[in-house]
mmCIF file with all atom_site columns, C-alpha atoms in Angstrom:
data_model
loop_
_atom_site.group_PDB
_atom_site.id
_atom_site.type_symbol
_atom_site.label_atom_id
_atom_site.label_alt_id
_atom_site.label_comp_id
_atom_site.label_asym_id
_atom_site.label_entity_id
_atom_site.label_seq_id
_atom_site.pdbx_PDB_ins_code
_atom_site.Cartn_x
_atom_site.Cartn_y
_atom_site.Cartn_z
_atom_site.occupancy
_atom_site.B_iso_or_equiv
_atom_site.pdbx_formal_charge
_atom_site.auth_seq_id
_atom_site.auth_comp_id
_atom_site.auth_asym_id
_atom_site.auth_atom_id
_atom_site.pdbx_PDB_model_num
ATOM 1   C CA . MET A 1 1   ? -9.978  -14.847 -17.413 1.00 0.00 ? 846 MET A CA 1
ATOM 2   C CA . THR A 1 2   ? -11.921 -16.805 -15.259 1.00 0.00 ? 847 THR A CA 1
ATOM 3   C CA . LEU A 1 3   ? -11.824 -17.819 -11.731 1.00 0.00 ? 848 LEU A CA 1
ATOM 4   C CA . GLN A 1 4   ? -11.236 -21.378 -13.127 1.00 0.00 ? 849 GLN A CA 1
ATOM 5   C CA . SER A 1 5   ? -8.310  -20.323 -15.290 1.00 0.00 ? 850 SER A CA 1
ATOM 6   C CA . ILE A 1 6   ? -6.388  -18.925 -11.887 1.00 0.00 ? 851 ILE A CA 1
ATOM 7   C CA . PRO A 1 7   ? -4.520  -22.179 -10.795 1.00 0.00 ? 852 PRO A CA 1
ATOM 8   C CA . LYS A 1 8   ? -6.351  -23.916 -7.578  1.00 0.00 ? 853 LYS A CA 1
ATOM 9   C CA . PHE A 1 9   ? -3.135  -23.146 -5.262  1.00 0.00 ? 854 PHE A CA 1
ATOM 10  C CA . ALA A 1 10  ? -3.520  -19.342 -5.927  1.00 0.00 ? 855 ALA A CA 1
ATOM 11  C CA . ARG A 1 11  ? -7.325  -19.697 -5.437  1.00 0.00 ? 856 ARG A CA 1
ATOM 12  C CA . CYS A 1 12  ? -6.891  -21.426 -2.070  1.00 0.00 ? 857 CYS A CA 1
ATOM 13  C CA . ALA A 1 13  ? -4.221  -19.064 -0.939  1.00 0.00 ? 858 ALA A CA 1
ATOM 14  C CA . ALA A 1 14  ? -6.046  -16.001 -1.820  1.00 0.00 ? 859 ALA A CA 1
ATOM 15  C CA . ALA A 1 15  ? -9.254  -17.303 -0.509  1.00 0.00 ? 860 ALA A CA 1
ATOM 16  C CA . ALA A 1 16  ? -7.710  -18.355 2.916   1.00 0.00 ? 861 ALA A CA 1
ATOM 17  C CA . ALA A 1 17  ? -5.983  -14.995 3.175   1.00 0.00 ? 862 ALA A CA 1
ATOM 18  C CA . ALA A 1 18  ? -9.358  -12.982 2.466   1.00 0.00 ? 863 ALA A CA 1
ATOM 19  C CA . LEU A 1 19  ? -11.126 -15.209 5.128   1.00 0.00 ? 864 LEU A CA 1
ATOM 20  C CA . ALA A 1 20  ? -8.611  -14.930 7.386   1.00 0.00 ? 865 ALA A CA 1
ATOM 21  C CA . GLY A 1 21  ? -8.372  -11.226 7.436   1.00 0.00 ? 866 GLY A CA 1
ATOM 22  C CA . ALA A 1 22  ? -12.158 -11.239 7.513   1.00 0.00 ? 867 ALA A CA 1
ATOM 23  C CA . LEU A 1 23  ? -12.267 -13.677 10.779  1.00 0.00 ? 868 LEU A CA 1
ATOM 24  C CA . ALA A 1 24  ? -9.422  -11.468 12.504  1.00 0.00 ? 869 ALA A CA 1
ATOM 25  C CA . ALA A 1 25  ? -11.431 -8.502  12.222  1.00 0.00 ? 870 ALA A CA 1
ATOM 26  C CA . GLY A 1 26  ? -14.333 -10.241 14.438  1.00 0.00 ? 871 GLY A CA 1
ATOM 27  C CA . ALA A 1 27  ? -16.178 -8.049  16.389  1.00 0.00 ? 872 ALA A CA 1
ATOM 28  C CA . GLN A 1 28  ? -14.488 -5.291  14.975  1.00 0.00 ? 873 GLN A CA 1
ATOM 29  C CA . ALA A 1 29  ? -16.041 -5.972  11.575  1.00 0.00 ? 874 ALA A CA 1
ATOM 30  C CA . ALA A 1 30  ? -19.448 -6.553  12.748  1.00 0.00 ? 875 ALA A CA 1
ATOM 31  C CA . GLU A 1 31  ? -19.786 -3.138  14.354  1.00 0.00 ? 876 GLU A CA 1
ATOM 32  C CA . TRP A 1 32  ? -19.374 -1.300  10.665  1.00 0.00 ? 877 TRP A CA 1
ATOM 33  C CA . GLN A 1 33  ? -21.640 -2.145  7.583   1.00 0.00 ? 878 GLN A CA 1
ATOM 34  C CA . PRO A 1 34  ? -21.267 -0.182  4.455   1.00 0.00 ? 879 PRO A CA 1
ATOM 35  C CA . THR A 1 35  ? -23.664 2.035   3.509   1.00 0.00 ? 880 THR A CA 1
ATOM 36  C CA . LYS A 1 36  ? -23.408 2.021   -0.396  1.00 0.00 ? 881 LYS A CA 1
ATOM 37  C CA . PRO A 1 37  ? -21.625 -0.012  -2.585  1.00 0.00 ? 882 PRO A CA 1
ATOM 38  C CA . VAL A 1 38  ? -17.923 -0.652  -1.384  1.00 0.00 ? 883 VAL A CA 1
ATOM 39  C CA . GLU A 1 39  ? -15.154 0.056   -4.177  1.00 0.00 ? 884 GLU A CA 1
ATOM 40  C CA . ILE A 1 40  ? -12.290 -2.123  -4.678  1.00 0.00 ? 885 ILE A CA 1
ATOM 41  C CA . ILE A 1 41  ? -9.427  0.057   -6.583  1.00 0.00 ? 886 ILE A CA 1
ATOM 42  C CA . VAL A 1 42  ? -7.226  -2.003  -8.603  1.00 0.00 ? 887 VAL A CA 1
ATOM 43  C CA . PRO A 1 43  ? -4.328  0.560   -9.665  1.00 0.00 ? 888 PRO A CA 1
ATOM 44  C CA . ALA A 1 44  ? -3.135  -2.069  -12.479 1.00 0.00 ? 889 ALA A CA 1
ATOM 45  C CA . GLY A 1 45  ? -4.341  -3.285  -15.890 1.00 0.00 ? 890 GLY A CA 1
ATOM 46  C CA . ALA A 1 46  ? -7.045  -5.458  -16.370 1.00 0.00 ? 891 ALA A CA 1
ATOM 47  C CA . GLY A 1 47  ? -6.274  -9.135  -15.816 1.00 0.00 ? 892 GLY A CA 1
ATOM 48  C CA . GLY A 1 48  ? -3.362  -8.745  -14.072 1.00 0.00 ? 893 GLY A CA 1
ATOM 49  C CA . ALA A 1 49  ? -2.370  -10.347 -10.536 1.00 0.00 ? 894 ALA A CA 1
ATOM 50  C CA . SER A 1 50  ? -3.814  -7.211  -8.647  1.00 0.00 ? 895 SER A CA 1
ATOM 51  C CA . ASP A 1 51  ? -7.265  -7.672  -10.676 1.00 0.00 ? 896 ASP A CA 1
ATOM 52  C CA . GLN A 1 52  ? -7.424  -11.335 -10.041 1.00 0.00 ? 897 GLN A CA 1
ATOM 53  C CA . MET A 1 53  ? -6.850  -10.863 -6.497  1.00 0.00 ? 898 MET A CA 1
ATOM 54  C CA . ALA A 1 54  ? -9.806  -7.963  -6.108  1.00 0.00 ? 899 ALA A CA 1
ATOM 55  C CA . ARG A 1 55  ? -11.985 -10.521 -7.878  1.00 0.00 ? 900 ARG A CA 1
ATOM 56  C CA . VAL A 1 56  ? -11.573 -13.214 -5.590  1.00 0.00 ? 901 VAL A CA 1
ATOM 57  C CA . ILE A 1 57  ? -12.226 -10.814 -2.636  1.00 0.00 ? 902 ILE A CA 1
ATOM 58  C CA . GLN A 1 58  ? -15.243 -9.739  -4.477  1.00 0.00 ? 903 GLN A CA 1
ATOM 59  C CA . SER A 1 59  ? -16.493 -13.427 -5.241  1.00 0.00 ? 904 SER A CA 1
ATOM 60  C CA . ILE A 1 60  ? -15.751 -14.401 -1.224  1.00 0.00 ? 905 ILE A CA 1
ATOM 61  C CA . ILE A 1 61  ? -17.599 -11.324 -0.152  1.00 0.00 ? 906 ILE A CA 1
ATOM 62  C CA . SER A 1 62  ? -20.521 -12.239 -2.182  1.00 0.00 ? 907 SER A CA 1
ATOM 63  C CA . LYS A 1 63  ? -20.659 -16.261 -1.938  1.00 0.00 ? 908 LYS A CA 1
ATOM 64  C CA . TYR A 1 64  ? -20.516 -16.104 2.000   1.00 0.00 ? 909 TYR A CA 1
ATOM 65  C CA . GLN A 1 65  ? -22.453 -12.666 2.069   1.00 0.00 ? 910 GLN A CA 1
ATOM 66  C CA . LEU A 1 66  ? -20.168 -11.021 4.230   1.00 0.00 ? 911 LEU A CA 1
ATOM 67  C CA . MET A 1 67  ? -22.150 -7.559  3.305   1.00 0.00 ? 912 MET A CA 1
ATOM 68  C CA . LYS A 1 68  ? -25.255 -6.538  2.340   1.00 0.00 ? 913 LYS A CA 1
ATOM 69  C CA . GLN A 1 69  ? -23.838 -3.576  -0.117  1.00 0.00 ? 914 GLN A CA 1
ATOM 70  C CA . PRO A 1 70  ? -22.422 -4.805  -3.330  1.00 0.00 ? 915 PRO A CA 1
ATOM 71  C CA . THR A 1 71  ? -18.579 -4.539  -4.169  1.00 0.00 ? 916 THR A CA 1
ATOM 72  C CA . ILE A 1 72  ? -17.564 -2.798  -7.331  1.00 0.00 ? 917 ILE A CA 1
ATOM 73  C CA . ILE A 1 73  ? -14.277 -3.303  -8.905  1.00 0.00 ? 918 ILE A CA 1
ATOM 74  C CA . GLN A 1 74  ? -12.682 -0.163  -10.537 1.00 0.00 ? 919 GLN A CA 1
ATOM 75  C CA . ILE A 1 75  ? -9.669  -0.511  -12.679 1.00 0.00 ? 920 ILE A CA 1
ATOM 76  C CA . LYS A 1 76  ? -7.482  2.648   -12.429 1.00 0.00 ? 921 LYS A CA 1
ATOM 77  C CA . GLY A 1 77  ? -4.079  1.524   -13.763 1.00 0.00 ? 922 GLY A CA 1
ATOM 78  C CA . GLY A 1 78  ? -3.426  4.844   -15.584 1.00 0.00 ? 923 GLY A CA 1
ATOM 79  C CA . SER A 1 79  ? -0.159  6.576   -15.058 1.00 0.00 ? 924 SER A CA 1
ATOM 80  C CA . SER A 1 80  ? 1.379   3.314   -13.876 1.00 0.00 ? 925 SER A CA 1
ATOM 81  C CA . GLY A 1 81  ? -1.063  2.808   -10.852 1.00 0.00 ? 926 GLY A CA 1
ATOM 82  C CA . ALA A 1 82  ? -0.955  6.670   -9.898  1.00 0.00 ? 927 ALA A CA 1
ATOM 83  C CA . GLU A 1 83  ? -4.707  7.159   -10.909 1.00 0.00 ? 928 GLU A CA 1
ATOM 84  C CA . GLY A 1 84  ? -5.812  4.345   -8.525  1.00 0.00 ? 929 GLY A CA 1
ATOM 85  C CA . ALA A 1 85  ? -3.380  5.156   -5.842  1.00 0.00 ? 930 ALA A CA 1
ATOM 86  C CA . MET A 1 86  ? -4.154  8.782   -5.881  1.00 0.00 ? 931 MET A CA 1
ATOM 87  C CA . ASP A 1 87  ? -8.100  8.324   -5.742  1.00 0.00 ? 932 ASP A CA 1
ATOM 88  C CA . VAL A 1 88  ? -7.604  6.307   -2.500  1.00 0.00 ? 933 VAL A CA 1
ATOM 89  C CA . GLN A 1 89  ? -5.546  8.879   -1.113  1.00 0.00 ? 934 GLN A CA 1
ATOM 90  C CA . GLU A 1 90  ? -7.565  11.533  -1.925  1.00 0.00 ? 935 GLU A CA 1
ATOM 91  C CA . SER A 1 91  ? -10.447 9.739   -0.305  1.00 0.00 ? 936 SER A CA 1
ATOM 92  C CA . LYS A 1 92  ? -9.185  9.548   3.006   1.00 0.00 ? 937 LYS A CA 1
ATOM 93  C CA . GLY A 1 93  ? -11.696 8.546   5.704   1.00 0.00 ? 938 GLY A CA 1
ATOM 94  C CA . ASP A 1 94  ? -13.721 7.159   3.125   1.00 0.00 ? 939 ASP A CA 1
ATOM 95  C CA . PRO A 1 95  ? -14.488 3.502   4.542   1.00 0.00 ? 940 PRO A CA 1
ATOM 96  C CA . HIS A 1 96  ? -16.068 2.612   0.947   1.00 0.00 ? 941 HIS A CA 1
ATOM 97  C CA . LYS A 1 97  ? -12.799 2.570   -0.821  1.00 0.00 ? 942 LYS A CA 1
ATOM 98  C CA . VAL A 1 98  ? -10.208 -0.464  -0.743  1.00 0.00 ? 943 VAL A CA 1
ATOM 99  C CA . LEU A 1 99  ? -6.939  -0.381  -2.490  1.00 0.00 ? 944 LEU A CA 1
ATOM 100 C CA . VAL A 1 100 ? -5.616  -3.899  -3.738  1.00 0.00 ? 945 VAL A CA 1
ATOM 101 C CA . ALA A 1 101 ? -1.690  -2.978  -2.917  1.00 0.00 ? 946 ALA A CA 1
ATOM 102 C CA . PHE A 1 102 ? 1.353   -4.196  -3.963  1.00 0.00 ? 947 PHE A CA 1
ATOM 103 C CA . SER A 1 103 ? 4.795   -2.691  -4.419  1.00 0.00 ? 948 SER A CA 1
ATOM 104 C CA . LEU A 1 104 ? 3.282   0.193   -6.352  1.00 0.00 ? 949 LEU A CA 1
ATOM 105 C CA . ILE A 1 105 ? 2.629   2.132   -2.958  1.00 0.00 ? 950 ILE A CA 1
ATOM 106 C CA . TYR A 1 106 ? 6.403   2.151   -2.200  1.00 0.00 ? 951 TYR A CA 1
ATOM 107 C CA . THR A 1 107 ? 8.153   2.076   -5.663  1.00 0.00 ? 952 THR A CA 1
ATOM 108 C CA . LEU A 1 108 ? 6.217   4.764   -7.523  1.00 0.00 ? 953 LEU A CA 1
ATOM 109 C CA . PRO A 1 109 ? 6.585   7.836   -5.167  1.00 0.00 ? 954 PRO A CA 1
ATOM 110 C CA . MET A 1 110 ? 10.421  6.960   -5.341  1.00 0.00 ? 955 MET A CA 1
ATOM 111 C CA . ALA A 1 111 ? 10.521  6.713   -9.232  1.00 0.00 ? 956 ALA A CA 1
ATOM 112 C CA . THR A 1 112 ? 8.245   9.570   -10.139 1.00 0.00 ? 957 THR A CA 1
ATOM 113 C CA . GLY A 1 113 ? 7.923   11.888  -7.063  1.00 0.00 ? 958 GLY A CA 1
ATOM 114 C CA . LEU A 1 114 ? 4.284   11.411  -6.834  1.00 0.00 ? 959 LEU A CA 1
ATOM 115 C CA . PRO A 1 115 ? 3.201   12.619  -3.394  1.00 0.00 ? 960 PRO A CA 1
ATOM 116 C CA . LEU A 1 116 ? 1.475   9.327   -2.336  1.00 0.00 ? 961 LEU A CA 1
ATOM 117 C CA . GLU A 1 117 ? 1.857   8.761   1.072   1.00 0.00 ? 962 GLU A CA 1
ATOM 118 C CA . TRP A 1 118 ? 1.192   5.012   2.031   1.00 0.00 ? 963 TRP A CA 1
ATOM 119 C CA . ARG A 1 119 ? 1.941   5.488   5.438   1.00 0.00 ? 964 ARG A CA 1
ATOM 120 C CA . LYS A 1 120 ? -1.195  7.476   5.981   1.00 0.00 ? 965 LYS A CA 1
ATOM 121 C CA . MET A 1 121 ? -3.278  4.610   4.464   1.00 0.00 ? 966 MET A CA 1
ATOM 122 C CA . ASN A 1 122 ? -5.221  2.429   6.836   1.00 0.00 ? 967 ASN A CA 1
ATOM 123 C CA . PRO A 1 123 ? -4.539  -1.444  6.407   1.00 0.00 ? 968 PRO A CA 1
ATOM 124 C CA . VAL A 1 124 ? -7.780  -3.601  6.465   1.00 0.00 ? 969 VAL A CA 1
ATOM 125 C CA . ARG A 1 125 ? -7.143  -5.982  9.246   1.00 0.00 ? 970 ARG A CA 1
#
């Protein structure tokens, strides 16, 4: 799957959302710079919507040189996404890991009893 195979509207919407988030952070974002590569954790299978969103975010960061460090996409869809979600939760306080979240963070704990506590995760603003 290529970036061009994603519908133009979806690409524009994703880019606008990512850029709005980056601009909204404003001075706060300028204060922090990563000291090592940033991992974007995708708790789903390769090629799906979450993977596509992560790759759009990665391309925007790269295109506009928003960080000096590289971004690395990690596909961790094992156990219906539990592998990726728990990886981020267990890395509490590590600003170099970002989770591309979707309804999994709410439904997986209910369906499986997984000790995932989404309320303790910090959203990127």
